[in-house]
Tab-separated table of C-alpha atoms and ligand atoms in Angstrom:
chain	number	residue	atom	x	y	z
Z	1	UNK	CA	98.813	32.960	119.119
Z	2	UNK	CA	98.388	36.916	117.696
Z	3	UNK	CA	95.980	37.539	114.785
Z	4	UNK	CA	97.088	38.213	111.129
Z	5	UNK	CA	96.021	41.407	110.374
Z	6	UNK	CA	96.079	41.813	106.669
Z	7	UNK	CA	96.465	45.193	105.227
Z	8	UNK	CA	92.784	45.872	103.810
Z	9	UNK	CA	91.534	45.553	107.151
Z	10	UNK	CA	94.244	47.529	108.741
Z	11	UNK	CA	93.247	50.134	106.686
Z	12	UNK	CA	89.546	50.219	107.353
Z	13	UNK	CA	90.729	49.939	111.269
Z	14	UNK	CA	92.724	53.173	110.807
Z	15	UNK	CA	90.232	55.243	109.029
Z	16	UNK	CA	87.563	54.018	111.475
Z	17	UNK	CA	89.763	55.138	114.301
Z	18	UNK	CA	90.730	58.298	112.886
Z	19	UNK	CA	87.155	59.005	112.074
Z	20	UNK	CA	86.146	58.400	115.345
Z	21	UNK	CA	88.964	61.047	116.881
Z	22	UNK	CA	86.965	63.604	115.075
Z	23	UNK	CA	83.995	63.340	117.131
Z	24	UNK	CA	86.181	63.476	120.262
Z	25	UNK	CA	84.347	65.268	123.291
Z	26	UNK	CA	87.685	66.171	125.194
Z	27	UNK	CA	87.417	70.271	126.017
Z	28	UNK	CA	89.884	69.571	129.093
Z	29	UNK	CA	92.799	67.687	127.678
Z	30	UNK	CA	91.995	68.892	123.929
Z	31	UNK	CA	93.766	65.366	123.486
Z	32	UNK	CA	91.871	63.812	120.598
Z	33	UNK	CA	91.718	60.098	120.468
Z	34	UNK	CA	90.173	57.829	118.098
Z	35	UNK	CA	90.055	53.544	118.435
Z	36	UNK	CA	88.734	50.805	116.358
Z	37	UNK	CA	88.319	47.287	116.904
Z	38	UNK	CA	87.966	44.193	115.091
Z	39	UNK	CA	85.662	41.576	116.715
Z	40	UNK	CA	85.721	37.932	116.564
Z	41	UNK	CA	82.708	38.245	113.999
Z	42	UNK	CA	84.818	40.637	111.833
Z	43	UNK	CA	83.072	43.515	112.151
Z	44	UNK	CA	84.589	46.706	113.071
Z	45	UNK	CA	83.420	48.843	116.304
Z	46	UNK	CA	84.793	52.759	116.769
Z	47	UNK	CA	84.927	54.899	119.647
Z	48	UNK	CA	86.805	58.138	121.019
Z	49	UNK	CA	87.450	59.902	124.201
Z	50	UNK	CA	84.764	61.724	126.051
Z	51	UNK	CA	85.443	63.514	128.926
Z	52	UNK	CA	83.802	65.042	131.782
Z	53	UNK	CA	83.662	68.035	134.111
Z	54	UNK	CA	84.319	65.881	136.707
Z	55	UNK	CA	87.424	64.701	135.235
Z	56	UNK	CA	88.125	61.338	136.917
Z	57	UNK	CA	84.880	60.364	134.499
Z	58	UNK	CA	86.739	60.597	131.142
Z	59	UNK	CA	86.371	57.251	129.145
Z	60	UNK	CA	89.004	56.278	126.755
Z	61	UNK	CA	88.560	55.748	123.133
Z	62	UNK	CA	89.453	52.064	123.602
Z	63	UNK	CA	87.160	51.453	126.148
Z	64	UNK	CA	84.317	53.579	124.026
Z	65	UNK	CA	85.304	51.215	120.930
Z	66	UNK	CA	85.175	47.921	123.283
Z	67	UNK	CA	82.164	48.514	125.129
Z	68	UNK	CA	80.447	49.031	122.070
Z	69	UNK	CA	81.706	46.126	120.234
Z	70	UNK	CA	80.552	44.016	123.600
Z	71	UNK	CA	77.061	45.749	123.493
Z	72	UNK	CA	76.573	44.245	119.984
Z	73	UNK	CA	77.127	41.133	120.877
Z	74	UNK	CA	81.083	40.550	120.443
Z	75	UNK	CA	82.955	38.786	123.177
Z	76	UNK	CA	86.323	38.292	121.141
Z	77	UNK	CA	88.875	41.223	120.090
Z	78	UNK	CA	91.226	40.567	117.602
Z	79	UNK	CA	92.752	43.835	116.768
Z	80	UNK	CA	92.739	47.596	118.408
Z	81	UNK	CA	93.522	50.420	116.851
Z	82	UNK	CA	94.528	53.788	118.299
Z	83	UNK	CA	94.470	57.055	116.291
Z	84	UNK	CA	95.837	60.355	117.560
Z	85	UNK	CA	96.506	63.464	115.617
Z	86	UNK	CA	99.899	63.893	116.788
Z	87	UNK	CA	103.337	63.387	115.262
Z	88	UNK	CA	104.156	60.353	117.429
Z	89	UNK	CA	101.962	57.524	117.927
Z	90	UNK	CA	100.151	56.982	121.423
Z	91	UNK	CA	99.937	53.459	123.088
Z	92	UNK	CA	96.680	52.731	125.147
Z	93	UNK	CA	96.788	53.334	129.116
Z	94	UNK	CA	97.216	50.825	131.826
Z	95	UNK	CA	93.683	50.649	132.319
Z	96	UNK	CA	92.685	50.185	128.492
Z	97	UNK	CA	95.362	47.242	128.166
Z	98	UNK	CA	93.134	45.706	131.261
Z	99	UNK	CA	89.968	46.027	129.373
Z	100	UNK	CA	91.518	44.777	126.170
Z	101	UNK	CA	92.911	42.024	127.956
Z	102	UNK	CA	89.462	40.774	129.082
Z	103	UNK	CA	88.242	40.213	125.601
Z	104	UNK	CA	91.451	39.943	123.508
Z	105	UNK	CA	94.559	38.624	125.531
Z	106	UNK	CA	96.530	38.157	122.431
Z	107	UNK	CA	94.873	40.968	120.052
Z	108	UNK	CA	97.055	42.804	117.983
Z	109	UNK	CA	97.492	46.659	118.960
Z	110	UNK	CA	98.314	49.333	116.555
Z	111	UNK	CA	98.827	52.784	117.079
Z	112	UNK	CA	98.787	55.282	114.371
Z	113	UNK	CA	99.319	59.026	113.923
Z	114	UNK	CA	99.390	61.918	111.964
Z	115	UNK	CA	102.965	60.980	110.608
Z	116	UNK	CA	103.685	57.591	108.976
Z	117	UNK	CA	104.963	56.315	112.487
Z	118	UNK	CA	103.067	53.285	113.549
Z	119	UNK	CA	103.882	51.033	116.470
Z	120	UNK	CA	102.157	47.194	115.976
Z	121	UNK	CA	102.559	45.261	119.166
Z	122	UNK	CA	100.377	42.428	120.784
Z	123	UNK	CA	98.335	42.994	124.132
Z	124	UNK	CA	100.195	39.980	125.938
Z	125	UNK	CA	103.494	42.360	124.878
Z	126	UNK	CA	102.078	45.266	126.734
Z	127	UNK	CA	100.609	43.357	129.588
Z	128	UNK	CA	102.503	40.519	130.562
Z	129	UNK	CA	101.372	38.360	133.281
Z	130	UNK	CA	97.930	40.286	133.007
Z	131	UNK	CA	95.318	39.315	135.843
Z	132	UNK	CA	92.367	38.210	133.823
Z	133	UNK	CA	89.456	35.916	133.716
Z	134	UNK	CA	91.504	32.965	134.453
Z	135	UNK	CA	92.423	34.164	137.787
Z	136	UNK	CA	88.663	34.149	139.343
Z	137	UNK	CA	88.002	30.557	137.645
Z	138	UNK	CA	91.115	29.363	139.419
Z	139	UNK	CA	90.192	30.872	142.291
Z	140	UNK	CA	86.673	28.934	142.236
Z	141	UNK	CA	87.922	25.922	141.355
Z	142	UNK	CA	90.267	25.811	144.685
Z	143	UNK	CA	87.631	27.185	146.840
Z	144	UNK	CA	84.961	24.853	145.695
Z	145	UNK	CA	87.481	21.947	147.079
Z	146	UNK	CA	87.627	23.371	150.544
Z	147	UNK	CA	85.757	21.683	153.199
Z	148	UNK	CA	82.796	23.746	154.581
Z	149	UNK	CA	83.466	24.529	158.165
C	1	LIG	N1	93.033	58.749	126.223
C	1	LIG	C1	92.137	57.598	125.528
C	1	LIG	O1	91.256	57.976	125.113
C	1	LIG	N2	93.160	56.554	125.195
C	1	LIG	C2	94.326	56.219	126.259
C	1	LIG	O2	94.707	55.061	125.944
C	1	LIG	C3	95.242	57.175	126.764
C	1	LIG	C4	94.281	58.597	127.147
C	1	LIG	C5	92.134	59.683	126.543
C	1	LIG	C6	91.708	60.253	128.036
C	1	LIG	C7	91.641	61.623	127.984
C	1	LIG	O3	90.325	61.942	127.281
C	1	LIG	C8	92.845	62.306	127.174
C	1	LIG	O4	92.995	61.005	126.534
C	1	LIG	C9	93.798	62.604	127.825
C	1	LIG	O5	94.195	61.674	128.665
């Protein structure tokens, strides 16, 4: 079931994501991204994209925000808001969808930008039939039933 996002919380998340985008370290792509996540406790955690001279090491804003939330004891993500200072909204990349799935398989995902355009969806719509923790526990159950040779 997806989480019901109230307007005041959504506004706070958007504000936090917008502020985080200002801190973006993106000298290579020049593409600023900010993200804010709502943890199971109701607290908000923000993050930005952090690039590196070794390009492949860039970390997306969504993952920075989620790793910060988890580092602060959250294990459930209810909502992720992505902000880019662009005319159209930006959706989370595939790697970020996978990381959101770990902590919020039914999370609400909102993309906001400099125009009034918004996309609001859920992680299970963005990443149907996702690979996740349940696959590993299913494998552990089936291998524990196997006879030792
Ligand atoms: N980026 C994000 O922060 N989130 C996404 O979901 C897509 C891409 C960042 C990574 C990189 O710093 C820049 O945007 C260009 O790809």
